[in-house]
Coordinates of C-alpha atoms in Angstrom, one line a residue:
G1 CA 3.1 -7.2 9.6
G2 CA 5.9 -10.0 11.1
D3 CA 8.6 -9.9 13.2
H4 CA 9.8 -6.3 13.3
T5 CA 12.9 -7.3 15.3
L6 CA 14.6 -7.6 11.7
T7 CA 13.7 -4.1 11.0
L8 CA 16.2 -2.9 13.7
P9 CA 19.3 -3.7 12.2
I10 CA 18.4 -2.6 8.9
L11 CA 17.8 0.8 10.0
R12 CA 20.6 0.7 11.8
A13 CA 22.8 -0.1 8.6
M14 CA 20.7 2.6 6.6
K15 CA 21.4 5.5 9.1
E16 CA 25.1 4.5 8.5
K17 CA 24.9 5.1 5.1
H18 CA 21.9 7.8 4.5
G19 CA 21.5 9.0 8.4
A20 CA 18.2 9.2 9.7
V21 CA 15.2 7.8 7.5
G22 CA 11.3 8.5 7.4
L23 CA 9.2 5.5 7.4
I24 CA 5.5 4.6 6.6
Q25 CA 4.7 2.0 8.6
V26 CA 1.1 0.4 7.5
D27 CA 0.0 -1.9 10.7
A28 CA -2.4 -2.6 13.6
H29 CA 0.2 -2.1 16.3
T30 CA 3.0 1.2 16.7
D31 CA 5.7 -1.1 17.7
L32 CA 6.6 1.6 20.2
G33 CA 6.2 -0.1 23.8
D34 CA 9.1 0.5 26.1
T35 CA 9.5 -2.9 27.2
M36 CA 7.5 -6.0 26.2
F37 CA 7.2 -9.2 28.5
G38 CA 9.7 -7.2 30.5
E39 CA 12.6 -6.8 27.8
K40 CA 13.6 -3.7 25.5
F41 CA 14.4 -5.9 22.5
A42 CA 10.9 -7.7 21.4
H43 CA 8.6 -7.7 18.5
G44 CA 6.9 -4.3 20.1
T45 CA 9.4 -2.2 20.6
P46 CA 11.5 -2.1 17.8
F47 CA 10.6 1.4 16.7
R48 CA 10.7 3.1 20.3
R49 CA 14.2 1.7 19.8
A50 CA 14.7 3.0 16.6
L51 CA 13.6 6.3 17.5
E52 CA 15.6 6.7 20.5
E53 CA 18.5 5.5 18.5
G54 CA 17.8 8.7 16.1
L55 CA 17.2 5.7 13.4
I56 CA 14.0 7.5 12.3
S57 CA 13.5 10.6 12.1
P58 CA 9.8 11.1 14.1
K59 CA 8.7 13.9 11.8
H60 CA 9.2 11.7 9.1
M61 CA 7.4 9.0 10.6
I62 CA 3.3 7.9 9.9
Q63 CA 1.6 5.0 11.2
I64 CA -1.3 3.9 9.4
G65 CA -3.9 1.6 10.4
L66 CA -3.6 1.5 14.2
R67 CA -6.3 -0.5 16.3
G68 CA -4.4 -1.0 19.6
S69 CA -2.4 -2.7 21.8
I70 CA -1.7 -6.3 23.1
N71 CA -0.9 -5.0 26.7
G72 CA -3.9 -3.0 27.1
A73 CA -5.7 0.5 26.6
D74 CA -3.1 2.0 29.5
D75 CA -0.2 0.6 27.4
F76 CA -1.7 2.1 24.5
T77 CA -2.3 5.5 25.5
N78 CA 0.9 5.9 27.3
V79 CA 2.8 4.9 24.0
F80 CA 0.8 7.1 21.8
E81 CA 1.0 9.9 24.3
W82 CA 4.9 9.2 23.9
A83 CA 4.6 9.1 20.2
Q84 CA 2.5 12.4 20.0
K85 CA 5.7 14.3 21.9
Q86 CA 8.0 12.7 19.7
G87 CA 6.3 14.2 16.6
V88 CA 5.3 10.8 14.6
Q89 CA 2.0 11.3 13.2
M90 CA -0.6 8.2 13.8
V91 CA -3.4 7.6 11.7
F92 CA -6.2 5.1 13.7
A93 CA -7.8 2.4 11.8
D94 CA -11.2 3.9 11.9
E95 CA -10.2 6.5 9.9
C96 CA -9.3 4.4 7.1
W97 CA -12.3 2.4 7.0
H98 CA -14.3 2.9 3.8
K99 CA -11.8 6.0 2.4
S100 CA -9.0 5.8 0.2
L101 CA -5.8 5.9 1.6
K102 CA -4.5 8.1 -1.5
P103 CA -5.3 11.3 0.9
L104 CA -2.5 9.9 3.4
M105 CA 0.2 9.5 0.7

């Protein structure tokens, strides 16, 4: 949780030293929106920017516990489809209920 806009400059620094990294994100929201309130850089868009900039290897990115978007169902569907095309693995919250997360690790 929290303001993920702080994550983008950290990922940029990590790429400079280590190359693209993998990411395990446990969160209710994808933070993969193209824009949020008309802005490209906002708390709901940093992982989209990171993927576009090649900071994260999409084949090594998993998001766990997703349950929707504050921008509505259509937005979530568009983001989900975009992420799937990139190779991001997504695990929805209902897939985790009453289960151990150990198999995901």
